[in-house]
């Protein structure tokens, strides 16, 4: 148990929320419009219905790094207070209408130490999406996101969905399902991932998305702890900071 807590503070839990690159398909750069139409044909392979080109853009572009953008990133890490049998979970949100500024601020945090990154479905979505958007924005990748040339065991990425599979690669498991089975409070109070683009563009409410993102980070962290049950019952205190003053330092 001591070894588990010794390394717990090195884990940075992370969640990203994304939106389509532009609100309307017609506002997309012409070359990207052509590429999206090709992408749309692949998406529609199982659907013979003829529809107007670009009609899937608003609902689907945000999940593709080439056609979407990061609008907020939530992060959090644990600090152990063994004597009090308590864990303090410090969380922070990076949110900005200017994607480059958001990603630069995140890079500053990721460069502070050799973090072990953890996200739900992070290996398939969050981590590669951040890498693609950073490079598109001309930002060098911070060390925790650099995987080129590394052996699999050298890549410091954890994925709660992968941990739950235990080698079974047949099924996708939603974060909300794991939260339900472990009795973790839901993060889907008032909004879910399918509504982010609408809330961002139509409601112009980035604050609502940031709160949802932070809840997902906390749920991911709690699920990770549930996957590593300890003999002692530990209280978890949540501390949120909008600013960088509380960033983790060794």
JSON list of C-alpha atoms in Angstrom, two decimals:
[
{"chain": "A", "resi": 1, "resn": "UNK", "atom": "CA", "xyz": [0.00, 0.00, 0.00]},
{"chain": "A", "resi": 2, "resn": "UNK", "atom": "CA", "xyz": [2.87, 2.35, 0.78]},
{"chain": "A", "resi": 3, "resn": "UNK", "atom": "CA", "xyz": [4.22, 1.88, -2.75]},
{"chain": "A", "resi": 4, "resn": "UNK", "atom": "CA", "xyz": [0.80, 2.72, -4.22]},
{"chain": "A", "resi": 5, "resn": "UNK", "atom": "CA", "xyz": [0.61, 6.02, -2.34]},
{"chain": "A", "resi": 6, "resn": "UNK", "atom": "CA", "xyz": [4.25, 6.83, -3.13]},
{"chain": "A", "resi": 7, "resn": "UNK", "atom": "CA", "xyz": [3.40, 6.94, -6.83]},
{"chain": "A", "resi": 8, "resn": "UNK", "atom": "CA", "xyz": [-0.16, 8.25, -6.63]},
{"chain": "A", "resi": 9, "resn": "UNK", "atom": "CA", "xyz": [0.92, 11.90, -6.62]},
{"chain": "A", "resi": 10, "resn": "UNK", "atom": "CA", "xyz": [2.73, 11.36, -9.94]},
{"chain": "A", "resi": 11, "resn": "UNK", "atom": "CA", "xyz": [-0.55, 10.63, -11.76]},
{"chain": "A", "resi": 12, "resn": "UNK", "atom": "CA", "xyz": [-2.20, 13.55, -13.53]},
{"chain": "A", "resi": 13, "resn": "UNK", "atom": "CA", "xyz": [-5.84, 12.74, -14.28]},
{"chain": "A", "resi": 14, "resn": "UNK", "atom": "CA", "xyz": [-7.07, 14.45, -17.41]},
{"chain": "A", "resi": 15, "resn": "UNK", "atom": "CA", "xyz": [-10.18, 15.02, -19.50]},
{"chain": "A", "resi": 16, "resn": "UNK", "atom": "CA", "xyz": [-10.70, 17.14, -22.60]},
{"chain": "A", "resi": 17, "resn": "UNK", "atom": "CA", "xyz": [-13.78, 18.66, -24.20]},
{"chain": "A", "resi": 18, "resn": "UNK", "atom": "CA", "xyz": [-13.75, 19.41, -27.90]},
{"chain": "A", "resi": 19, "resn": "UNK", "atom": "CA", "xyz": [-15.86, 21.24, -30.46]},
{"chain": "A", "resi": 20, "resn": "UNK", "atom": "CA", "xyz": [-15.99, 21.49, -34.22]},
{"chain": "A", "resi": 21, "resn": "UNK", "atom": "CA", "xyz": [-13.34, 23.81, -35.66]},
{"chain": "A", "resi": 22, "resn": "UNK", "atom": "CA", "xyz": [-16.05, 26.23, -36.82]},
{"chain": "A", "resi": 23, "resn": "UNK", "atom": "CA", "xyz": [-19.74, 26.52, -36.02]},
{"chain": "A", "resi": 24, "resn": "UNK", "atom": "CA", "xyz": [-20.86, 25.99, -39.62]},
{"chain": "A", "resi": 25, "resn": "UNK", "atom": "CA", "xyz": [-19.49, 23.72, -42.29]},
{"chain": "A", "resi": 26, "resn": "UNK", "atom": "CA", "xyz": [-19.47, 26.63, -44.75]},
{"chain": "A", "resi": 27, "resn": "UNK", "atom": "CA", "xyz": [-17.05, 28.52, -42.47]},
{"chain": "A", "resi": 28, "resn": "UNK", "atom": "CA", "xyz": [-14.46, 25.77, -42.71]},
{"chain": "A", "resi": 29, "resn": "UNK", "atom": "CA", "xyz": [-11.41, 26.34, -44.93]},
{"chain": "A", "resi": 30, "resn": "UNK", "atom": "CA", "xyz": [-12.23, 25.15, -48.50]},
{"chain": "A", "resi": 31, "resn": "UNK", "atom": "CA", "xyz": [-9.50, 22.47, -48.50]},
{"chain": "A", "resi": 32, "resn": "UNK", "atom": "CA", "xyz": [-10.79, 21.12, -45.19]},
{"chain": "A", "resi": 33, "resn": "UNK", "atom": "CA", "xyz": [-14.34, 21.17, -46.53]},
{"chain": "A", "resi": 34, "resn": "UNK", "atom": "CA", "xyz": [-13.23, 18.83, -49.31]},
{"chain": "A", "resi": 35, "resn": "UNK", "atom": "CA", "xyz": [-11.51, 16.55, -46.82]},
{"chain": "A", "resi": 36, "resn": "UNK", "atom": "CA", "xyz": [-14.51, 16.52, -44.49]},
{"chain": "A", "resi": 37, "resn": "UNK", "atom": "CA", "xyz": [-16.81, 15.45, -47.32]},
{"chain": "A", "resi": 38, "resn": "UNK", "atom": "CA", "xyz": [-14.48, 12.48, -47.92]},
{"chain": "A", "resi": 39, "resn": "UNK", "atom": "CA", "xyz": [-14.51, 11.70, -44.20]},
{"chain": "A", "resi": 40, "resn": "UNK", "atom": "CA", "xyz": [-18.29, 11.95, -44.19]},
{"chain": "A", "resi": 41, "resn": "UNK", "atom": "CA", "xyz": [-18.54, 9.33, -46.93]},
{"chain": "A", "resi": 42, "resn": "UNK", "atom": "CA", "xyz": [-16.63, 6.90, -44.69]},
{"chain": "A", "resi": 43, "resn": "UNK", "atom": "CA", "xyz": [-18.90, 7.71, -41.74]},
{"chain": "A", "resi": 44, "resn": "UNK", "atom": "CA", "xyz": [-21.96, 7.04, -43.90]},
{"chain": "A", "resi": 45, "resn": "UNK", "atom": "CA", "xyz": [-20.76, 3.73, -45.34]},
{"chain": "A", "resi": 46, "resn": "UNK", "atom": "CA", "xyz": [-23.47, 1.82, -43.48]},
{"chain": "A", "resi": 47, "resn": "UNK", "atom": "CA", "xyz": [-26.15, 4.34, -44.40]},
{"chain": "A", "resi": 48, "resn": "UNK", "atom": "CA", "xyz": [-27.36, 4.47, -48.00]},
{"chain": "A", "resi": 49, "resn": "UNK", "atom": "CA", "xyz": [-29.50, 7.56, -47.39]},
{"chain": "A", "resi": 50, "resn": "UNK", "atom": "CA", "xyz": [-28.46, 10.51, -49.57]},
{"chain": "A", "resi": 51, "resn": "UNK", "atom": "CA", "xyz": [-28.02, 13.73, -47.61]},
{"chain": "A", "resi": 52, "resn": "UNK", "atom": "CA", "xyz": [-26.49, 17.12, -48.20]},
{"chain": "A", "resi": 53, "resn": "UNK", "atom": "CA", "xyz": [-22.65, 17.12, -47.95]},
{"chain": "A", "resi": 54, "resn": "UNK", "atom": "CA", "xyz": [-21.50, 18.66, -44.69]},
{"chain": "A", "resi": 55, "resn": "UNK", "atom": "CA", "xyz": [-24.69, 17.80, -42.80]},
{"chain": "A", "resi": 56, "resn": "UNK", "atom": "CA", "xyz": [-22.78, 15.66, -40.28]},
{"chain": "A", "resi": 57, "resn": "UNK", "atom": "CA", "xyz": [-20.17, 18.33, -39.61]},
{"chain": "A", "resi": 58, "resn": "UNK", "atom": "CA", "xyz": [-21.71, 20.01, -36.55]},
{"chain": "A", "resi": 59, "resn": "UNK", "atom": "CA", "xyz": [-22.48, 16.75, -34.76]},
{"chain": "A", "resi": 60, "resn": "UNK", "atom": "CA", "xyz": [-19.36, 14.74, -35.66]},
{"chain": "A", "resi": 61, "resn": "UNK", "atom": "CA", "xyz": [-16.41, 17.00, -36.52]},
{"chain": "A", "resi": 62, "resn": "UNK", "atom": "CA", "xyz": [-15.47, 17.73, -32.91]},
{"chain": "A", "resi": 63, "resn": "UNK", "atom": "CA", "xyz": [-14.28, 14.17, -32.26]},
{"chain": "A", "resi": 64, "resn": "UNK", "atom": "CA", "xyz": [-11.70, 14.36, -35.07]},
{"chain": "A", "resi": 65, "resn": "UNK", "atom": "CA", "xyz": [-8.51, 16.28, -34.32]},
{"chain": "A", "resi": 66, "resn": "UNK", "atom": "CA", "xyz": [-8.19, 17.48, -37.92]},
{"chain": "A", "resi": 67, "resn": "UNK", "atom": "CA", "xyz": [-11.65, 19.05, -37.94]},
{"chain": "A", "resi": 68, "resn": "UNK", "atom": "CA", "xyz": [-12.13, 19.95, -34.28]},
{"chain": "A", "resi": 69, "resn": "UNK", "atom": "CA", "xyz": [-10.46, 21.89, -31.51]},
{"chain": "A", "resi": 70, "resn": "UNK", "atom": "CA", "xyz": [-9.89, 21.67, -27.78]},
{"chain": "A", "resi": 71, "resn": "UNK", "atom": "CA", "xyz": [-12.06, 24.07, -25.80]},
{"chain": "A", "resi": 72, "resn": "UNK", "atom": "CA", "xyz": [-11.15, 22.99, -22.28]},
{"chain": "A", "resi": 73, "resn": "UNK", "atom": "CA", "xyz": [-8.92, 20.55, -20.43]},
{"chain": "A", "resi": 74, "resn": "UNK", "atom": "CA", "xyz": [-9.53, 19.46, -16.85]},
{"chain": "A", "resi": 75, "resn": "UNK", "atom": "CA", "xyz": [-6.67, 18.05, -14.77]},
{"chain": "A", "resi": 76, "resn": "UNK", "atom": "CA", "xyz": [-6.26, 16.83, -11.21]},
{"chain": "A", "resi": 77, "resn": "UNK", "atom": "CA", "xyz": [-3.82, 15.02, -8.93]},
{"chain": "A", "resi": 78, "resn": "UNK", "atom": "CA", "xyz": [-3.87, 13.48, -5.46]},
{"chain": "A", "resi": 79, "resn": "UNK", "atom": "CA", "xyz": [-1.89, 14.53, -2.44]},
{"chain": "A", "resi": 80, "resn": "UNK", "atom": "CA", "xyz": [-1.79, 11.96, 0.36]},
{"chain": "A", "resi": 81, "resn": "UNK", "atom": "CA", "xyz": [-2.26, 12.83, 4.02]},
{"chain": "A", "resi": 82, "resn": "UNK", "atom": "CA", "xyz": [-1.66, 9.41, 5.52]},
{"chain": "A", "resi": 83, "resn": "UNK", "atom": "CA", "xyz": [-1.88, 10.50, 9.14]},
{"chain": "A", "resi": 84, "resn": "UNK", "atom": "CA", "xyz": [-5.37, 11.91, 8.57]},
{"chain": "A", "resi": 85, "resn": "UNK", "atom": "CA", "xyz": [-6.36, 8.95, 6.35]},
{"chain": "A", "resi": 86, "resn": "UNK", "atom": "CA", "xyz": [-7.28, 11.48, 3.71]},
{"chain": "A", "resi": 87, "resn": "UNK", "atom": "CA", "xyz": [-6.49, 12.22, 0.09]},
{"chain": "A", "resi": 88, "resn": "UNK", "atom": "CA", "xyz": [-6.66, 15.76, -1.25]},
{"chain": "A", "resi": 89, "resn": "UNK", "atom": "CA", "xyz": [-7.58, 15.89, -4.94]},
{"chain": "A", "resi": 90, "resn": "UNK", "atom": "CA", "xyz": [-6.44, 19.18, -6.46]},
{"chain": "A", "resi": 91, "resn": "UNK", "atom": "CA", "xyz": [-8.16, 19.96, -9.74]},
{"chain": "A", "resi": 92, "resn": "UNK", "atom": "CA", "xyz": [-7.83, 22.74, -12.26]},
{"chain": "A", "resi": 93, "resn": "UNK", "atom": "CA", "xyz": [-9.45, 23.69, -15.55]},
{"chain": "A", "resi": 94, "resn": "UNK", "atom": "CA", "xyz": [-7.82, 25.13, -18.64]},
{"chain": "A", "resi": 95, "resn": "UNK", "atom": "CA", "xyz": [-10.49, 26.84, -20.73]},
{"chain": "A", "resi": 96, "resn": "UNK", "atom": "CA", "xyz": [-10.05, 29.48, -23.41]},
{"chain": "A", "resi": 97, "resn": "UNK", "atom": "CA", "xyz": [-11.80, 30.45, -26.62]},
{"chain": "A", "resi": 98, "resn": "UNK", "atom": "CA", "xyz": [-8.29, 30.68, -28.12]},
{"chain": "A", "resi": 99, "resn": "UNK", "atom": "CA", "xyz": [-7.14, 27.08, -28.44]},
{"chain": "A", "resi": 100, "resn": "UNK", "atom": "CA", "xyz": [-3.44, 27.90, -28.76]},
{"chain": "A", "resi": 101, "resn": "UNK", "atom": "CA", "xyz": [-3.39, 29.82, -25.47]},
{"chain": "A", "resi": 102, "resn": "UNK", "atom": "CA", "xyz": [-5.17, 26.95, -23.72]},
{"chain": "A", "resi": 103, "resn": "UNK", "atom": "CA", "xyz": [-2.72, 24.37, -25.05]},
{"chain": "A", "resi": 104, "resn": "UNK", "atom": "CA", "xyz": [0.32, 26.50, -24.16]},
{"chain": "A", "resi": 105, "resn": "UNK", "atom": "CA", "xyz": [-0.93, 26.78, -20.57]},
{"chain": "A", "resi": 106, "resn": "UNK", "atom": "CA", "xyz": [-1.45, 23.01, -20.44]},
{"chain": "A", "resi": 107, "resn": "UNK", "atom": "CA", "xyz": [2.02, 22.41, -21.87]},
{"chain": "A", "resi": 108, "resn": "UNK", "atom": "CA", "xyz": [3.52, 24.51, -19.06]},
{"chain": "A", "resi": 109, "resn": "UNK", "atom": "CA", "xyz": [1.94, 22.19, -16.47]},
{"chain": "A", "resi": 110, "resn": "UNK", "atom": "CA", "xyz": [2.88, 19.00, -18.33]},
{"chain": "A", "resi": 111, "resn": "UNK", "atom": "CA", "xyz": [6.50, 20.18, -18.57]},
{"chain": "A", "resi": 112, "resn": "UNK", "atom": "CA", "xyz": [6.79, 20.63, -14.79]},
{"chain": "A", "resi": 113, "resn": "UNK", "atom": "CA", "xyz": [7.56, 16.96, -14.13]},
{"chain": "A", "resi": 114, "resn": "UNK", "atom": "CA", "xyz": [7.41, 13.47, -15.63]},
{"chain": "A", "resi": 115, "resn": "UNK", "atom": "CA", "xyz": [3.71, 12.94, -15.10]},
{"chain": "A", "resi": 116, "resn": "UNK", "atom": "CA", "xyz": [1.94, 9.64, -15.53]},
{"chain": "A", "resi": 117, "resn": "UNK", "atom": "CA", "xyz": [-1.18, 10.69, -17.47]},
{"chain": "A", "resi": 118, "resn": "UNK", "atom": "CA", "xyz": [-4.52, 8.99, -16.83]},
{"chain": "A", "resi": 119, "resn": "UNK", "atom": "CA", "xyz": [-7.80, 9.45, -18.71]},
{"chain": "A", "resi": 120, "resn": "UNK", "atom": "CA", "xyz": [-10.82, 7.35, -19.60]},
{"chain": "A", "resi": 121, "resn": "UNK", "atom": "CA", "xyz": [-10.34, 6.16, -23.20]},
{"chain": "A", "resi": 122, "resn": "UNK", "atom": "CA", "xyz": [-7.32, 8.47, -23.13]},
{"chain": "A", "resi": 123, "resn": "UNK", "atom": "CA", "xyz": [-5.16, 6.27, -25.35]},
{"chain": "A", "resi": 124, "resn": "UNK", "atom": "CA", "xyz": [-7.76, 6.34, -28.12]},
{"chain": "A", "resi": 125, "resn": "UNK", "atom": "CA", "xyz": [-8.98, 9.91, -27.73]},
{"chain": "A", "resi": 126, "resn": "UNK", "atom": "CA", "xyz": [-7.60, 12.45, -25.23]},
{"chain": "A", "resi": 127, "resn": "UNK", "atom": "CA", "xyz": [-3.86, 11.86, -25.64]},
{"chain": "A", "resi": 128, "resn": "UNK", "atom": "CA", "xyz": [-3.69, 11.61, -29.47]},
{"chain": "A", "resi": 129, "resn": "UNK", "atom": "CA", "xyz": [-6.17, 14.49, -29.82]},
{"chain": "A", "resi": 130, "resn": "UNK", "atom": "CA", "xyz": [-4.00, 16.77, -27.68]},
{"chain": "A", "resi": 131, "resn": "UNK", "atom": "CA", "xyz": [-0.90, 15.76, -29.64]},
{"chain": "A", "resi": 132, "resn": "UNK", "atom": "CA", "xyz": [-2.54, 16.51, -32.99]},
{"chain": "A", "resi": 133, "resn": "UNK", "atom": "CA", "xyz": [-3.94, 19.86, -31.92]},
{"chain": "A", "resi": 134, "resn": "UNK", "atom": "CA", "xyz": [-0.64, 20.96, -30.33]},
{"chain": "A", "resi": 135, "resn": "UNK", "atom": "CA", "xyz": [1.27, 20.18, -33.51]},
{"chain": "A", "resi": 136, "resn": "UNK", "atom": "CA", "xyz": [-1.36, 21.89, -35.68]},
{"chain": "A", "resi": 137, "resn": "UNK", "atom": "CA", "xyz": [-0.97, 24.96, -33.45]},
{"chain": "A", "resi": 138, "resn": "UNK", "atom": "CA", "xyz": [2.82, 24.81, -33.79]},
{"chain": "A", "resi": 139, "resn": "UNK", "atom": "CA", "xyz": [3.43, 23.77, -30.17]},
{"chain": "A", "resi": 140, "resn": "UNK", "atom": "CA", "xyz": [6.22, 21.28, -29.35]},
{"chain": "A", "resi": 141, "resn": "UNK", "atom": "CA", "xyz": [4.85, 18.26, -27.53]},
{"chain": "A", "resi": 142, "resn": "UNK", "atom": "CA", "xyz": [5.53, 18.21, -23.77]},
{"chain": "A", "resi": 143, "resn": "UNK", "atom": "CA", "xyz": [7.49, 15.18, -22.60]},
{"chain": "A", "resi": 144, "resn": "UNK", "atom": "CA", "xyz": [4.51, 13.22, -21.15]},
{"chain": "A", "resi": 145, "resn": "UNK", "atom": "CA", "xyz": [2.85, 13.25, -24.59]},
{"chain": "A", "resi": 146, "resn": "UNK", "atom": "CA", "xyz": [5.94, 12.20, -26.54]},
{"chain": "A", "resi": 147, "resn": "UNK", "atom": "CA", "xyz": [5.68, 8.53, -27.47]},
{"chain": "A", "resi": 148, "resn": "UNK", "atom": "CA", "xyz": [7.71, 8.35, -30.71]},
{"chain": "A", "resi": 149, "resn": "UNK", "atom": "CA", "xyz": [10.60, 5.94, -30.36]},
{"chain": "A", "resi": 150, "resn": "UNK", "atom": "CA", "xyz": [9.54, 4.78, -26.90]},
{"chain": "A", "resi": 151, "resn": "UNK", "atom": "CA", "xyz": [9.01, 1.16, -25.98]},
{"chain": "A", "resi": 152, "resn": "UNK", "atom": "CA", "xyz": [5.44, 0.36, -24.86]},
{"chain": "A", "resi": 153, "resn": "UNK", "atom": "CA", "xyz": [6.47, 0.12, -21.19]},
{"chain": "A", "resi": 154, "resn": "UNK", "atom": "CA", "xyz": [8.19, 3.51, -21.42]},
{"chain": "A", "resi": 155, "resn": "UNK", "atom": "CA", "xyz": [5.00, 5.34, -22.37]},
{"chain": "A", "resi": 156, "resn": "UNK", "atom": "CA", "xyz": [3.55, 6.79, -19.16]},
{"chain": "A", "resi": 157, "resn": "UNK", "atom": "CA", "xyz": [-0.11, 6.70, -20.11]},
{"chain": "A", "resi": 158, "resn": "UNK", "atom": "CA", "xyz": [-2.90, 5.05, -18.09]},
{"chain": "A", "resi": 159, "resn": "UNK", "atom": "CA", "xyz": [-6.41, 4.47, -19.34]},
{"chain": "A", "resi": 160, "resn": "UNK", "atom": "CA", "xyz": [-9.20, 3.50, -16.94]},
{"chain": "A", "resi": 161, "resn": "UNK", "atom": "CA", "xyz": [-11.16, 1.94, -19.79]},
{"chain": "A", "resi": 162, "resn": "UNK", "atom": "CA", "xyz": [-8.18, -0.23, -20.72]},
{"chain": "A", "resi": 163, "resn": "UNK", "atom": "CA", "xyz": [-7.59, -1.14, -17.07]},
{"chain": "A", "resi": 164, "resn": "UNK", "atom": "CA", "xyz": [-11.21, -2.31, -16.82]},
{"chain": "A", "resi": 165, "resn": "UNK", "atom": "CA", "xyz": [-10.90, -4.54, -19.89]},
{"chain": "A", "resi": 166, "resn": "UNK", "atom": "CA", "xyz": [-8.32, -6.82, -18.24]},
{"chain": "A", "resi": 167, "resn": "UNK", "atom": "CA", "xyz": [-7.13, -7.87, -21.69]},
{"chain": "A", "resi": 168, "resn": "UNK", "atom": "CA", "xyz": [-10.63, -8.08, -23.21]},
{"chain": "A", "resi": 169, "resn": "UNK", "atom": "CA", "xyz": [-10.65, -5.83, -26.29]},
{"chain": "A", "resi": 170, "resn": "UNK", "atom": "CA", "xyz": [-14.18, -6.51, -27.49]},
{"chain": "A", "resi": 171, "resn": "UNK", "atom": "CA", "xyz": [-16.12, -3.81, -25.71]},
{"chain": "A", "resi": 172, "resn": "UNK", "atom": "CA", "xyz": [-16.15, -0.07, -25.12]},
{"chain": "A", "resi": 173, "resn": "UNK", "atom": "CA", "xyz": [-17.10, 0.78, -21.53]},
{"chain": "A", "resi": 174, "resn": "UNK", "atom": "CA", "xyz": [-18.52, 4.22, -20.83]},
{"chain": "A", "resi": 175, "resn": "UNK", "atom": "CA", "xyz": [-17.19, 6.28, -17.94]},
{"chain": "A", "resi": 176, "resn": "UNK", "atom": "CA", "xyz": [-20.75, 6.64, -16.68]},
{"chain": "A", "resi": 177, "resn": "UNK", "atom": "CA", "xyz": [-21.19, 2.84, -16.55]},
{"chain": "A", "resi": 178, "resn": "UNK", "atom": "CA", "xyz": [-18.08, 2.44, -14.41]},
{"chain": "A", "resi": 179, "resn": "UNK", "atom": "CA", "xyz": [-19.25, 5.30, -12.20]},
{"chain": "A", "resi": 180, "resn": "UNK", "atom": "CA", "xyz": [-22.56, 3.48, -11.76]},
{"chain": "A", "resi": 181, "resn": "UNK", "atom": "CA", "xyz": [-21.06, 0.09, -10.87]},
{"chain": "A", "resi": 182, "resn": "UNK", "atom": "CA", "xyz": [-18.61, 1.65, -8.39]},
{"chain": "A", "resi": 183, "resn": "UNK", "atom": "CA", "xyz": [-21.20, 3.98, -6.87]},
{"chain": "A", "resi": 184, "resn": "UNK", "atom": "CA", "xyz": [-19.38, 7.14, -7.96]},
{"chain": "A", "resi": 185, "resn": "UNK", "atom": "CA", "xyz": [-21.64, 10.20, -8.38]},
{"chain": "A", "resi": 186, "resn": "UNK", "atom": "CA", "xyz": [-22.44, 10.99, -12.01]},
{"chain": "A", "resi": 187, "resn": "UNK", "atom": "CA", "xyz": [-20.73, 13.75, -13.97]},
{"chain": "A", "resi": 188, "resn": "UNK", "atom": "CA", "xyz": [-23.67, 14.00, -16.40]},
{"chain": "A", "resi": 189, "resn": "UNK", "atom": "CA", "xyz": [-25.68, 16.46, -14.35]},
{"chain": "A", "resi": 190, "resn": "UNK", "atom": "CA", "xyz": [-27.08, 19.05, -16.76]},
{"chain": "A", "resi": 191, "resn": "UNK", "atom": "CA", "xyz": [-24.93, 18.20, -19.79]},
{"chain": "A", "resi": 192, "resn": "UNK", "atom": "CA", "xyz": [-23.25, 15.26, -21.52]},
{"chain": "A", "resi": 193, "resn": "UNK", "atom": "CA", "xyz": [-20.62, 14.96, -24.23]},
{"chain": "A", "resi": 194, "resn": "UNK", "atom": "CA", "xyz": [-23.13, 14.96, -27.09]},
{"chain": "A", "resi": 195, "resn": "UNK", "atom": "CA", "xyz": [-24.31, 18.44, -26.10]},
{"chain": "A", "resi": 196, "resn": "UNK", "atom": "CA", "xyz": [-20.92, 20.18, -25.86]},
{"chain": "A", "resi": 197, "resn": "UNK", "atom": "CA", "xyz": [-20.91, 21.61, -29.39]},
{"chain": "A", "resi": 198, "resn": "UNK", "atom": "CA", "xyz": [-24.42, 23.02, -28.95]},
{"chain": "A", "resi": 199, "resn": "UNK", "atom": "CA", "xyz": [-23.61, 24.54, -25.56]},
{"chain": "A", "resi": 200, "resn": "UNK", "atom": "CA", "xyz": [-20.38, 26.05, -26.91]},
{"chain": "A", "resi": 201, "resn": "UNK", "atom": "CA", "xyz": [-21.71, 27.56, -30.15]},
{"chain": "A", "resi": 202, "resn": "UNK", "atom": "CA", "xyz": [-25.44, 28.07, -29.61]},
{"chain": "A", "resi": 203, "resn": "UNK", "atom": "CA", "xyz": [-25.53, 28.87, -25.88]},
{"chain": "A", "resi": 204, "resn": "UNK", "atom": "CA", "xyz": [-22.07, 30.45, -25.73]},
{"chain": "A", "resi": 205, "resn": "UNK", "atom": "CA", "xyz": [-21.65, 28.89, -22.28]},
{"chain": "A", "resi": 206, "resn": "UNK", "atom": "CA", "xyz": [-18.05, 27.74, -21.88]},
{"chain": "A", "resi": 207, "resn": "UNK", "atom": "CA", "xyz": [-18.42, 27.86, -18.08]},
{"chain": "A", "resi": 208, "resn": "UNK", "atom": "CA", "xyz": [-21.01, 25.07, -18.16]},
{"chain": "A", "resi": 209, "resn": "UNK", "atom": "CA", "xyz": [-18.67, 22.93, -20.25]},
{"chain": "A", "resi": 210, "resn": "UNK", "atom": "CA", "xyz": [-15.73, 23.62, -17.91]},
{"chain": "A", "resi": 211, "resn": "UNK", "atom": "CA", "xyz": [-17.75, 22.47, -14.89]},
{"chain": "A", "resi": 212, "resn": "UNK", "atom": "CA", "xyz": [-18.78, 19.30, -16.73]},
{"chain": "A", "resi": 213, "resn": "UNK", "atom": "CA", "xyz": [-15.15, 18.65, -17.72]},
{"chain": "A", "resi": 214, "resn": "UNK", "atom": "CA", "xyz": [-13.96, 19.02, -14.12]},
{"chain": "A", "resi": 215, "resn": "UNK", "atom": "CA", "xyz": [-16.63, 16.58, -12.94]},
{"chain": "A", "resi": 216, "resn": "UNK", "atom": "CA", "xyz": [-15.38, 14.02, -15.48]},
{"chain": "A", "resi": 217, "resn": "UNK", "atom": "CA", "xyz": [-11.83, 14.40, -14.18]},
{"chain": "A", "resi": 218, "resn": "UNK", "atom": "CA", "xyz": [-13.00, 13.79, -10.62]},
{"chain": "A", "resi": 219, "resn": "UNK", "atom": "CA", "xyz": [-15.07, 10.76, -11.67]},
{"chain": "A", "resi": 220, "resn": "UNK", "atom": "CA", "xyz": [-12.07, 9.30, -13.52]},
{"chain": "A", "resi": 221, "resn": "UNK", "atom": "CA", "xyz": [-9.88, 9.76, -10.45]},
{"chain": "A", "resi": 222, "resn": "UNK", "atom": "CA", "xyz": [-12.46, 8.15, -8.15]},
{"chain": "A", "resi": 223, "resn": "UNK", "atom": "CA", "xyz": [-12.85, 5.21, -10.53]},
{"chain": "A", "resi": 224, "resn": "UNK", "atom": "CA", "xyz": [-9.08, 4.75, -10.59]},
{"chain": "A", "resi": 225, "resn": "UNK", "atom": "CA", "xyz": [-9.08, 4.64, -6.79]},
{"chain": "A", "resi": 226, "resn": "UNK", "atom": "CA", "xyz": [-11.97, 2.15, -6.82]},
{"chain": "A", "resi": 227, "resn": "UNK", "atom": "CA", "xyz": [-9.85, -0.08, -9.07]},
{"chain": "A", "resi": 228, "resn": "UNK", "atom": "CA", "xyz": [-7.14, -0.03, -6.39]},
{"chain": "A", "resi": 229, "resn": "UNK", "atom": "CA", "xyz": [-9.08, -0.73, -3.17]},
{"chain": "A", "resi": 230, "resn": "UNK", "atom": "CA", "xyz": [-7.17, -0.13, 0.04]},
{"chain": "A", "resi": 231, "resn": "UNK", "atom": "CA", "xyz": [-7.60, -1.78, 3.42]},
{"chain": "A", "resi": 232, "resn": "UNK", "atom": "CA", "xyz": [-8.30, 1.59, 5.05]},
{"chain": "A", "resi": 233, "resn": "UNK", "atom": "CA", "xyz": [-11.27, 3.75, 4.15]},
{"chain": "A", "resi": 234, "resn": "UNK", "atom": "CA", "xyz": [-9.92, 7.06, 2.87]},
{"chain": "A", "resi": 235, "resn": "UNK", "atom": "CA", "xyz": [-11.70, 10.39, 2.78]},
{"chain": "A", "resi": 236, "resn": "UNK", "atom": "CA", "xyz": [-11.24, 12.34, -0.46]},
{"chain": "A", "resi": 237, "resn": "UNK", "atom": "CA", "xyz": [-11.26, 16.13, -0.25]},
{"chain": "A", "resi": 238, "resn": "UNK", "atom": "CA", "xyz": [-11.72, 18.06, -3.51]},
{"chain": "A", "resi": 239, "resn": "UNK", "atom": "CA", "xyz": [-9.82, 21.32, -3.92]},
{"chain": "A", "resi": 240, "resn": "UNK", "atom": "CA", "xyz": [-10.33, 23.26, -7.13]},
{"chain": "A", "resi": 241, "resn": "UNK", "atom": "CA", "xyz": [-8.16, 26.13, -8.32]},
{"chain": "A", "resi": 242, "resn": "UNK", "atom": "CA", "xyz": [-8.87, 28.34, -11.34]},
{"chain": "A", "resi": 243, "resn": "UNK", "atom": "CA", "xyz": [-5.33, 29.67, -11.29]},
{"chain": "A", "resi": 244, "resn": "UNK", "atom": "CA", "xyz": [-1.91, 28.06, -11.50]},
{"chain": "A", "resi": 245, "resn": "UNK", "atom": "CA", "xyz": [-0.82, 29.01, -7.97]},
{"chain": "A", "resi": 246, "resn": "UNK", "atom": "CA", "xyz": [-1.60, 25.53, -6.64]},
{"chain": "A", "resi": 247, "resn": "UNK", "atom": "CA", "xyz": [0.12, 23.62, -9.43]},
{"chain": "A", "resi": 248, "resn": "UNK", "atom": "CA", "xyz": [1.85, 20.49, -8.13]},
{"chain": "A", "resi": 249, "resn": "UNK", "atom": "CA", "xyz": [5.55, 20.78, -7.33]},
{"chain": "A", "resi": 250, "resn": "UNK", "atom": "CA", "xyz": [7.89, 18.25, -5.79]}
]
